[in-house]
XYZ file of C-alpha atoms in Angstrom:
699
model
C 103.937 81.564 -33.280
C 102.208 79.108 -35.550
C 99.904 81.729 -37.029
C 102.792 83.899 -38.197
C 104.715 81.061 -39.721
C 101.624 79.603 -41.321
C 100.769 82.825 -43.087
C 104.341 83.409 -44.083
C 104.696 80.023 -45.703
C 101.283 80.201 -47.393
C 102.433 83.489 -48.970
C 105.742 81.935 -50.032
C 103.943 78.911 -51.422
C 101.517 81.029 -53.375
C 104.406 82.793 -55.081
C 106.533 79.699 -55.668
C 104.224 76.853 -56.503
C 102.388 76.368 -59.772
C 98.685 76.991 -60.170
C 98.178 73.257 -60.737
C 99.776 72.351 -57.408
C 97.687 74.879 -55.517
C 94.486 74.221 -57.496
C 91.250 74.508 -55.556
C 89.168 73.317 -58.513
C 87.513 69.973 -58.933
C 89.523 67.713 -61.170
C 89.528 64.125 -62.289
C 92.461 62.158 -60.856
C 94.414 59.904 -63.145
C 97.395 57.700 -62.476
C 100.139 59.843 -63.940
C 99.093 63.213 -62.523
C 101.525 65.315 -60.501
C 104.998 64.759 -59.128
C 105.627 62.592 -56.056
C 104.985 64.908 -53.099
C 106.694 62.642 -50.544
C 110.229 63.746 -51.246
C 111.634 64.920 -47.919
C 114.495 67.319 -47.356
C 116.078 67.652 -43.960
C 113.354 68.133 -41.407
C 110.624 68.572 -44.039
C 108.109 65.914 -45.035
C 104.854 65.928 -46.991
C 101.908 63.949 -45.707
C 98.841 63.443 -47.933
C 95.309 63.247 -46.541
C 92.966 61.089 -48.583
C 89.646 62.602 -47.495
C 86.115 61.210 -47.882
C 82.666 61.906 -46.488
C 79.107 60.547 -46.736
C 79.951 57.154 -48.158
C 76.619 55.806 -46.796
C 77.527 52.189 -47.438
C 77.589 52.558 -51.199
C 79.819 49.533 -51.566
C 79.347 49.435 -55.319
C 81.833 52.360 -55.446
C 84.251 50.971 -52.863
C 86.500 49.218 -55.367
C 87.002 52.485 -57.341
C 87.851 54.335 -54.170
C 90.362 51.685 -53.191
C 91.995 52.020 -56.587
C 92.206 55.796 -56.212
C 93.639 55.399 -52.743
C 96.340 53.061 -53.995
C 97.329 55.505 -56.712
C 97.521 58.259 -54.119
C 99.694 56.067 -51.932
C 101.920 55.245 -54.872
C 102.645 58.955 -55.279
C 103.197 59.448 -51.557
C 103.540 56.483 -49.165
C 102.824 58.982 -46.362
C 99.082 58.965 -47.100
C 96.399 58.807 -44.418
C 92.768 57.780 -45.261
C 90.577 60.026 -43.111
C 86.847 60.684 -43.256
C 84.242 63.238 -42.100
C 81.454 60.859 -41.141
C 78.297 59.140 -42.454
C 80.396 56.266 -43.673
C 77.537 53.927 -42.736
C 73.813 54.511 -42.130
C 71.112 55.343 -44.692
C 73.116 52.920 -46.827
C 72.714 51.245 -50.170
C 70.568 48.116 -49.987
C 73.349 45.587 -50.366
C 75.105 46.984 -47.304
C 72.071 48.059 -45.264
C 70.326 44.691 -45.487
C 73.479 43.165 -43.913
C 73.576 45.702 -41.076
C 76.349 47.621 -42.881
C 78.908 44.879 -42.281
C 79.985 44.941 -46.019
C 80.661 48.656 -45.831
C 82.666 48.313 -42.650
C 84.587 45.434 -44.197
C 85.484 47.533 -47.249
C 86.612 50.513 -45.196
C 88.709 48.209 -43.029
C 90.271 46.672 -46.150
C 91.171 50.147 -47.341
C 92.763 50.868 -43.957
C 90.715 53.909 -43.088
C 92.611 55.416 -40.177
C 90.163 57.836 -38.635
C 86.682 59.308 -39.103
C 84.538 61.928 -37.459
C 81.053 60.821 -36.467
C 78.365 61.969 -38.848
C 74.690 62.096 -37.910
C 73.918 58.687 -39.432
C 76.379 56.912 -37.155
C 73.851 57.755 -34.439
C 70.775 56.390 -36.347
C 70.294 53.642 -33.846
C 71.597 55.649 -30.894
C 74.916 56.507 -29.288
C 75.181 53.026 -27.750
C 74.960 51.429 -31.192
C 77.840 53.617 -32.353
C 79.922 52.443 -29.442
C 78.921 48.784 -29.429
C 78.504 47.953 -33.140
C 80.005 50.546 -35.496
C 83.201 51.368 -33.725
C 84.253 47.728 -33.243
C 83.097 46.929 -36.782
C 85.574 49.431 -38.259
C 88.616 47.414 -37.222
C 91.564 49.623 -36.312
C 89.916 52.817 -37.587
C 89.151 55.289 -34.844
C 85.991 57.404 -34.557
C 86.496 60.859 -33.002
C 84.263 63.801 -32.080
C 85.158 66.875 -30.067
C 81.808 68.564 -29.660
C 79.587 65.614 -28.657
C 79.815 64.061 -25.205
C 77.932 62.294 -22.404
C 75.478 59.477 -22.257
C 76.613 56.259 -23.883
C 79.632 58.097 -25.345
C 81.154 58.913 -21.971
C 84.695 57.501 -21.852
C 84.140 55.621 -25.139
C 85.070 58.109 -27.822
C 87.905 60.651 -27.984
C 87.881 64.234 -29.359
C 91.029 63.695 -31.377
C 93.721 61.265 -32.289
C 97.368 61.680 -33.331
C 98.802 59.599 -36.164
C 102.469 59.343 -37.149
C 103.297 59.496 -40.869
C 106.557 60.442 -42.583
C 108.143 61.165 -39.248
C 105.480 63.776 -38.490
C 102.635 63.806 -35.956
C 99.286 64.602 -37.503
C 96.417 65.392 -35.116
C 92.844 64.756 -36.344
C 90.035 66.475 -34.491
C 86.452 65.362 -35.105
C 83.230 67.361 -35.163
C 79.647 67.260 -36.293
C 77.097 70.036 -36.908
C 75.670 71.646 -33.778
C 72.015 70.733 -34.412
C 72.774 67.007 -34.459
C 70.175 66.218 -31.791
C 67.446 67.484 -34.128
C 68.425 64.831 -36.680
C 68.584 61.680 -34.600
C 66.226 59.858 -32.319
C 66.218 61.488 -28.851
C 65.481 58.039 -27.359
C 68.966 56.863 -28.348
C 70.786 60.031 -27.253
C 69.927 60.242 -23.546
C 72.503 62.288 -21.662
C 74.323 63.365 -24.835
C 75.139 67.055 -25.339
C 76.360 68.846 -28.469
C 78.165 72.197 -28.680
C 79.407 74.353 -31.542
C 81.975 72.250 -33.472
C 84.066 75.291 -34.422
C 84.465 76.331 -30.780
C 85.322 72.803 -29.667
C 87.798 72.159 -32.500
C 89.544 75.509 -32.060
C 90.028 74.747 -28.371
C 91.677 71.405 -29.030
C 93.745 72.836 -31.953
C 95.103 75.472 -29.602
C 95.937 72.811 -27.004
C 97.754 70.640 -29.539
C 99.825 73.631 -30.710
C 100.764 75.299 -27.406
C 104.134 73.634 -26.879
C 103.003 71.742 -23.764
C 103.850 68.123 -24.250
C 101.766 67.123 -21.243
C 98.453 67.952 -23.024
C 99.443 66.597 -26.439
C 101.368 68.139 -29.279
C 101.177 67.734 -33.027
C 103.126 68.947 -36.033
C 99.953 69.587 -38.040
C 96.251 69.664 -37.194
C 93.439 68.411 -39.529
C 89.776 68.911 -38.676
C 87.320 66.259 -39.839
C 83.877 67.814 -39.564
C 80.503 66.496 -40.588
C 79.153 69.910 -41.497
C 78.916 72.023 -44.595
C 82.209 73.572 -45.663
C 80.824 77.120 -45.536
C 79.951 76.701 -41.826
C 83.652 75.986 -40.949
C 85.446 79.131 -42.061
C 85.728 80.198 -38.435
C 88.226 77.494 -37.612
C 91.376 79.207 -36.368
C 95.032 79.509 -37.437
C 96.043 76.316 -35.596
C 93.911 74.198 -37.952
C 95.977 73.439 -41.036
C 93.352 71.679 -43.211
C 89.703 70.611 -43.083
C 87.680 67.759 -44.538
C 83.971 68.633 -44.455
C 80.722 66.824 -45.349
C 77.028 66.270 -44.676
C 75.420 68.258 -47.494
C 76.389 65.813 -50.288
C 78.151 68.208 -52.626
C 81.639 69.035 -53.737
C 82.692 72.316 -52.130
C 85.975 74.153 -51.573
C 86.693 77.159 -49.460
C 89.201 78.141 -46.742
C 89.447 79.346 -43.218
C 90.201 82.973 -42.385
C 93.909 82.087 -42.086
C 93.954 80.366 -45.450
C 93.684 76.666 -44.525
C 91.954 74.641 -47.273
C 88.504 73.236 -46.620
C 87.549 70.361 -48.891
C 84.107 68.758 -48.960
C 83.390 65.679 -51.081
C 80.173 64.477 -52.631
C 78.214 61.528 -51.270
C 78.430 57.806 -52.002
C 82.141 57.721 -52.739
C 81.736 59.608 -56.005
C 84.589 62.004 -55.228
C 87.493 62.296 -52.789
C 89.873 64.983 -51.579
C 93.668 64.964 -51.532
C 95.356 67.469 -49.242
C 99.170 67.681 -49.098
C 100.622 68.945 -45.822
C 104.210 69.987 -46.268
C 105.582 70.156 -42.714
C 108.922 71.600 -41.574
C 109.949 71.317 -37.959
C 107.775 70.008 -35.143
C 105.235 70.920 -32.527
C 104.537 74.581 -31.811
C 107.302 75.714 -34.170
C 106.197 73.547 -37.109
C 105.687 75.358 -40.362
C 102.811 73.872 -42.492
C 101.978 74.555 -46.080
C 98.674 72.944 -47.087
C 97.259 72.585 -50.608
C 94.680 70.243 -52.056
C 92.086 69.393 -54.620
C 88.875 67.453 -55.155
C 89.056 64.427 -57.441
C 86.216 62.603 -59.226
C 85.652 58.866 -59.317
C 83.418 59.078 -62.435
C 83.484 61.342 -65.491
C 80.580 63.532 -66.496
C 79.001 60.602 -68.373
C 79.193 58.341 -65.343
C 82.114 56.258 -66.509
C 84.546 55.154 -63.848
C 88.012 56.768 -64.037
C 89.606 53.838 -62.227
C 89.795 50.089 -62.581
C 88.017 48.701 -59.547
C 90.282 47.113 -56.915
C 89.577 43.348 -57.098
C 89.865 42.663 -53.339
C 87.586 45.456 -52.213
C 85.162 44.964 -55.077
C 84.817 41.300 -54.181
C 83.292 42.368 -50.859
C 80.639 44.263 -52.817
C 79.973 41.369 -55.192
C 79.439 38.923 -52.328
C 77.131 41.307 -50.532
C 75.208 42.170 -53.684
C 74.620 38.506 -54.548
C 73.238 37.859 -51.094
C 71.088 40.997 -51.273
C 69.732 40.134 -54.718
C 68.366 36.854 -53.408
C 66.325 38.740 -50.824
C 65.777 41.957 -52.719
C 63.977 40.548 -55.716
C 61.177 39.118 -53.598
C 57.875 40.738 -54.705
C 55.947 42.290 -51.843
C 53.002 43.780 -53.655
C 51.598 45.790 -56.503
C 50.287 49.330 -56.979
C 47.462 50.660 -59.089
C 48.313 51.359 -62.723
C 47.379 55.035 -62.368
C 49.129 55.589 -59.023
C 52.543 56.788 -58.070
C 54.213 57.015 -54.656
C 56.972 59.572 -54.719
C 58.654 62.070 -52.389
C 58.144 65.789 -52.953
C 60.277 67.634 -55.508
C 61.662 71.169 -55.825
C 60.507 71.491 -59.425
C 56.953 70.156 -59.853
C 56.723 67.511 -62.528
C 60.491 66.883 -62.676
C 61.394 63.595 -61.028
C 65.112 64.370 -61.522
C 64.907 67.615 -59.502
C 66.000 67.819 -55.853
C 63.939 66.255 -53.090
C 61.775 68.796 -51.294
C 60.909 67.933 -47.686
C 58.758 71.027 -47.363
C 55.786 69.667 -49.376
C 53.182 66.927 -48.940
C 53.805 63.725 -50.913
C 51.899 60.615 -51.837
C 54.751 58.515 -50.413
C 54.373 60.293 -47.078
C 50.673 59.505 -46.955
C 51.320 55.837 -47.843
C 53.930 55.364 -45.123
C 51.747 57.100 -42.509
C 48.887 54.773 -43.451
C 51.247 51.802 -43.163
C 52.506 52.953 -39.755
C 49.003 53.184 -38.399
C 48.033 49.793 -39.840
C 51.256 48.164 -38.557
C 50.753 49.494 -35.039
C 47.217 48.191 -34.954
C 48.340 44.784 -36.267
C 50.601 44.659 -33.192
C 48.024 45.293 -30.502
C 47.856 49.085 -30.437
C 44.818 51.322 -31.038
C 46.358 53.883 -33.348
C 44.108 56.648 -34.698
C 46.680 58.411 -36.913
C 49.882 57.504 -38.684
C 52.766 59.940 -39.245
C 56.248 59.983 -40.789
C 58.906 62.699 -41.192
C 59.875 63.571 -44.750
C 63.547 62.903 -44.021
C 62.692 59.290 -43.143
C 61.767 58.612 -46.768
C 64.940 57.990 -48.712
C 63.734 56.896 -52.127
C 60.628 56.774 -54.304
C 58.738 53.526 -54.008
C 58.583 52.365 -57.612
C 61.564 53.862 -59.435
C 61.324 51.564 -62.477
C 57.592 52.205 -62.887
C 56.618 48.550 -63.331
C 53.920 48.811 -60.558
C 55.490 45.806 -58.839
C 57.140 46.476 -55.486
C 60.132 44.357 -54.431
C 61.770 43.962 -51.073
C 64.686 46.127 -52.210
C 62.463 48.934 -53.428
C 60.560 48.997 -50.139
C 63.794 48.884 -48.143
C 65.305 51.760 -50.144
C 62.359 53.850 -48.956
C 62.883 53.013 -45.254
C 66.541 51.956 -44.783
C 67.039 53.038 -41.168
C 65.661 50.028 -39.333
C 63.443 52.160 -37.086
C 60.826 50.455 -34.956
C 57.194 51.451 -34.840
C 56.027 53.336 -31.747
C 52.847 55.013 -30.528
C 52.166 58.082 -28.370
C 48.965 59.864 -27.293
C 48.356 63.555 -28.002
C 45.396 65.778 -27.281
C 43.576 67.592 -30.044
C 45.267 70.843 -29.034
C 48.654 69.168 -29.142
C 47.942 67.640 -32.560
C 47.192 71.134 -33.922
C 50.387 72.503 -32.355
C 52.334 69.622 -33.828
C 51.187 70.499 -37.341
C 52.202 74.084 -36.830
C 55.713 72.890 -36.012
C 56.106 71.896 -39.650
C 57.157 75.537 -40.029
C 60.465 75.131 -38.287
C 62.152 77.269 -35.636
C 64.859 79.845 -36.461
C 68.161 78.225 -37.154
C 66.710 74.875 -38.303
C 68.331 73.169 -41.261
C 65.140 73.603 -43.314
C 62.467 76.261 -42.919
C 59.669 73.777 -43.501
C 59.499 70.024 -42.795
C 56.196 68.577 -43.980
C 54.844 65.593 -42.095
C 53.359 62.608 -43.904
C 49.955 61.974 -42.312
C 47.591 59.076 -42.718
C 44.836 59.636 -45.210
C 42.116 60.023 -42.565
C 43.562 63.406 -41.462
C 42.655 66.730 -43.077
C 43.620 70.247 -42.123
C 44.021 73.738 -43.502
C 46.240 76.616 -42.663
C 46.851 80.313 -42.916
C 50.226 81.270 -44.331
C 52.152 84.224 -42.962
C 55.736 85.249 -42.163
C 57.576 86.046 -38.961
C 60.882 87.927 -38.599
C 63.301 86.662 -35.995
C 66.679 88.410 -35.548
C 66.402 89.917 -38.997
C 65.500 86.655 -40.748
C 62.074 86.279 -42.331
C 60.600 82.812 -41.771
C 57.477 81.121 -43.139
C 54.732 80.238 -40.633
C 51.442 78.444 -40.695
C 48.378 78.574 -38.475
C 46.240 75.428 -38.627
C 42.443 75.490 -38.926
C 39.642 73.058 -39.518
C 41.514 69.954 -38.396
C 39.572 66.718 -38.844
C 40.269 63.061 -38.221
C 38.000 60.501 -39.911
C 35.840 63.435 -41.075
C 35.143 64.659 -37.527
C 36.238 68.031 -36.298
C 39.038 67.811 -33.705
C 38.368 69.363 -30.318
C 41.165 70.479 -28.064
C 40.234 67.903 -25.441
C 40.050 64.928 -27.817
C 42.848 62.362 -27.571
C 44.510 60.511 -30.390
C 47.014 57.640 -30.464
C 49.621 58.356 -33.114
C 51.890 55.743 -34.739
C 55.329 56.495 -36.215
C 59.007 55.949 -35.792
C 60.755 56.656 -32.443
C 62.926 59.365 -33.971
C 59.922 61.502 -34.737
C 57.712 60.449 -31.795
C 60.394 61.451 -29.287
C 60.822 64.945 -30.711
C 63.116 64.609 -33.735
C 63.185 67.199 -36.568
C 62.059 69.826 -34.043
C 58.619 68.228 -33.551
C 58.922 68.768 -29.806
C 55.178 68.556 -29.146
C 55.628 64.812 -29.178
C 57.644 65.072 -25.969
C 54.480 66.355 -24.260
C 52.565 63.188 -25.207
C 51.619 60.315 -22.967
C 51.489 56.507 -23.064
C 54.521 56.153 -25.298
C 55.062 52.516 -26.395
C 57.708 51.113 -28.698
C 56.237 48.050 -30.305
C 59.613 46.778 -31.536
C 58.017 46.178 -34.965
C 60.470 47.502 -37.601
C 58.889 50.147 -39.832
C 60.290 48.457 -42.966
C 58.625 45.199 -41.923
C 55.399 47.114 -41.355
C 55.562 48.654 -44.857
C 56.369 45.289 -46.389
C 53.412 43.605 -44.629
C 51.146 46.506 -45.550
C 52.062 46.169 -49.242
C 51.450 42.425 -49.079
C 48.045 42.940 -47.465
C 46.897 45.654 -49.899
C 47.494 44.558 -53.539
C 46.898 47.098 -56.292
C 47.442 49.890 -53.820
C 45.895 53.186 -54.917
C 47.462 56.548 -54.080
C 45.520 59.522 -52.738
C 44.455 61.871 -55.513
C 44.134 65.069 -53.474
C 46.248 66.465 -50.714
C 45.125 66.442 -47.085
C 46.087 70.089 -46.482
C 45.563 73.401 -48.233
C 47.001 76.846 -47.609
C 45.393 80.271 -47.878
C 47.233 83.571 -47.829
C 47.086 87.285 -48.738
C 43.487 87.926 -47.886
C 42.644 91.513 -48.932
C 39.467 93.610 -49.192
C 39.419 96.724 -51.378
C 35.943 98.199 -51.334
C 33.698 95.329 -52.415
C 36.522 93.441 -54.104
C 37.923 90.453 -52.202
C 41.142 88.644 -53.128
C 43.195 85.832 -51.645
C 45.413 82.987 -52.743
C 44.644 79.253 -52.438
C 47.797 77.091 -52.627
C 49.105 73.578 -52.156
C 46.427 72.006 -54.388
C 48.601 69.512 -56.192
C 51.414 67.046 -55.563
C 54.808 67.748 -57.072
C 55.889 64.757 -59.156
C 53.977 62.816 -61.886
C 50.646 62.622 -60.170
C 47.512 63.732 -62.054
C 47.133 67.468 -61.879
C 43.774 68.980 -60.995
C 42.165 71.290 -63.482
C 40.150 73.516 -61.208
C 38.463 73.959 -57.857
C 34.977 74.792 -56.797
C 35.244 77.228 -53.908
C 32.918 78.548 -51.246
C 34.452 80.735 -48.565
C 32.745 82.446 -45.666
C 29.406 81.512 -47.112
C 30.149 83.193 -50.486
C 30.204 81.154 -53.676
C 33.352 81.963 -55.728
C 32.416 79.547 -58.464
C 34.746 77.235 -60.441
C 38.288 78.545 -60.674
C 40.979 77.134 -62.932
C 44.326 76.325 -61.287
C 46.894 78.224 -63.255
C 50.146 77.982 -61.345
C 51.932 74.651 -60.983
C 55.446 76.113 -60.647
C 55.552 75.478 -56.879
C 57.735 77.066 -54.265
C 61.150 75.922 -53.054
C 59.840 75.512 -49.498
C 56.168 74.583 -49.307
C 53.357 74.314 -49.726
C 54.078 72.798 -53.132
C 52.408 73.118 -56.511
C 48.904 74.127 -57.596
C 47.740 77.601 -56.665
C 45.173 80.099 -57.764
C 44.617 83.764 -56.883
C 40.926 84.416 -56.262
C 39.475 87.852 -57.025
C 35.766 88.721 -56.893
C 33.709 91.861 -56.523
C 30.902 91.079 -54.069
C 27.492 92.540 -53.583
C 26.945 94.459 -50.333
C 25.061 91.543 -48.856
C 27.802 89.007 -49.811
C 30.515 91.330 -48.527
C 28.751 91.549 -45.211
C 28.577 87.768 -45.071
C 32.190 87.433 -46.020
C 33.367 89.878 -43.373
C 31.154 88.684 -40.565
C 33.102 88.406 -37.312
C 36.317 89.597 -39.028
C 38.836 91.535 -36.941
C 38.844 95.251 -37.461
C 42.333 95.219 -38.993
C 42.268 91.993 -40.962
C 39.840 89.948 -43.067
C 39.834 86.240 -42.250
C 38.307 83.326 -44.008
C 36.449 81.412 -41.304
C 34.938 78.575 -43.257
C 35.529 77.190 -46.760
C 34.606 74.303 -48.952
C 36.866 73.319 -51.844
C 36.138 70.594 -54.329
C 39.163 69.642 -56.409
C 38.262 68.857 -60.035
C 40.322 66.686 -62.350
C 38.298 66.430 -65.584
C 36.589 68.761 -68.047
C 33.299 67.083 -67.270
C 33.695 68.067 -63.629
C 34.568 71.640 -64.449
C 31.536 71.883 -66.811
C 33.719 73.735 -69.326
C 35.401 71.809 -72.128
C 37.438 74.913 -72.957
C 39.085 74.827 -69.600
C 38.029 78.397 -68.714
C 36.381 79.717 -65.538
C 32.801 78.641 -65.020
C 31.803 80.631 -61.957
C 29.138 83.292 -61.888
C 29.250 86.240 -64.202
C 31.613 88.309 -62.105
C 34.209 85.624 -61.718
C 37.445 86.803 -63.418
C 38.244 85.644 -66.909
C 41.924 85.338 -66.035
C 43.638 85.117 -62.684
C 47.156 86.177 -61.644
C 49.481 83.552 -60.258
C 51.906 83.354 -57.415
C 55.450 84.355 -58.429
C 57.480 81.315 -59.535
C 60.632 80.903 -57.467
C 62.480 78.058 -59.116
C 64.663 75.480 -57.382
C 67.646 77.797 -57.216
C 65.971 80.506 -55.199
C 66.890 80.849 -51.523
C 64.309 78.846 -49.588
C 63.650 81.403 -46.910
C 63.521 84.347 -49.330
C 61.077 82.458 -51.593
C 58.902 81.657 -48.654
C 59.015 85.242 -47.506
C 57.752 86.470 -50.884
C 55.062 83.864 -51.200
C 53.651 83.262 -47.761
C 51.883 86.530 -47.088
C 49.666 87.290 -44.132
C 46.164 85.802 -44.335
C 43.824 83.306 -42.780
C 41.553 80.507 -43.950
C 39.536 77.556 -42.972
C 38.900 74.862 -45.570
C 37.534 71.380 -46.023
C 39.291 69.257 -48.621
C 39.809 65.531 -48.410
C 36.923 63.133 -48.526
C 36.986 59.612 -47.176
C 37.382 58.246 -50.705
C 40.872 59.769 -50.980
C 42.828 57.158 -49.057
C 45.606 54.638 -49.634
C 43.386 51.588 -50.099
C 42.903 48.758 -52.552
C 41.959 49.802 -56.068
C 39.382 47.088 -55.687
């Protein structure tokens, strides 16, 4: 059986080969490394897989990849260029502005043989994959074993078999199981997705069962657009794996010892996997070893001379893009910034955090609402998913926004759509920001137009042993008016979100859905042109309360999510009234933030109340839990506003001199665990944003 022989030969190889040949560490590849692995003896041949994932149309790196590929082919002519998806989509400007034709031209020039589908190959729907991307890749073949139906029916195969060095190599494609949460439902009608491990194992068994009638291969390679650590369950008939999706170098192995190699994004690294194959079909004996290889050194210097032919494709595309990309669309206020959320508040170089509110989200939601209304709709609210924002708006800080900078924010080419929700549905939608069990992120914060304000109780829920953050929305207002369950609102956004993407399934309950056909990037561009010196919101539209406790006459609770997470101005303090009780002016101490929402800026409130104030505070409270029913928070940014040049507390005499802070989690803490520590049971209602806090002209 293949399992027995595989394990036997892995054991023999481990004893016989050098550590360098079996290395599972990341290493920089140079031209003279290693012996030629292609030497064949008898019925034995070595085939090299040149593996890549998540290129995302970064054609500026294509020439370096081509040079690395040629060096690999020089060592072993039996080299196959295979990929694990996201080769196009969410691409660099020079490729994206040309509908990714430059990226497809580069990959064709490099003779990519096969690729799994990633999620971004479906950005414009399954039909676009079939009709545009697959033909655009020349002779390269897209494969996927766990996605079927709809526009894919009869158009894409689960696997392909390629001959190299006299051996038959089967490639089986796959993509992560929650794909449909990441792409527009409107473009995936009739498409179903199953567990990629189950699907790939089934085909690997079929290709290794000795039955020529259902296909046979000498070695099986899985190309899977999923994190390497999710693929260890692939079985003994899978000889090697190229993984992707999470944009990081990773190495692990299956239970039977097959190497799993995952490369970084944008063509910054690649994998080489040598398959030494003796015999054929069911009786083939396969020894697999591999390594990750870098395109750049730690200082960012290329380790290869760029291939002239492939690099010329980039240079032509870049020249064409520069002509368009340098067009100035608008300007932003000198004191404003429009950035995505960050894991580490105040650090622009830290990881993007989709679980917090951002000024860029508010801007794009305002632009979506404006664009819809410019095209004949009557939108009341704008909205955007955090994952739809792919770059900060003004990365060079010159306060001038070019076409390229705007396009980098919204590279997908989504249209602008509208749908009608009731007030009750709008509230339920906001509570879906705390994602269901099994979602890729525990929290996905929506960007909402600046005329929307809401507040929420933070608590946790345990599902199947996993503790998840949850939020209960209160005091929802639109244009300063309290939202009633029976009210109706027309909401503008991209079709991905408005048809239920990112687990915002409440949108599928909406009515009067209309796709305007107006591209969101065009809407943002027009909005910037129509609103010179654009000013960012200064305060957030949402605030969280948690951990409400009453001990005798002493009341304590935490107010959080009071600040944005990049280089926006930080508030100094808040004035707080809750449940009719004045808590005075409280300094915001903690800006450390949390890995998953609600962001930075929190204060723990503690006050000993008089009997009369305690009765007011607890009025209508449930017997087993104190709840904040109403609140008013004024966010203060200057010493003059706080009334205390020393920066201390300025509440009444029994306000605390110092206040404890929420525990800091740091970017490296597990998101769910951090949320479980921080988001304690509690409830609040709060009023925050005034009509002055909106994305409007500075003038």
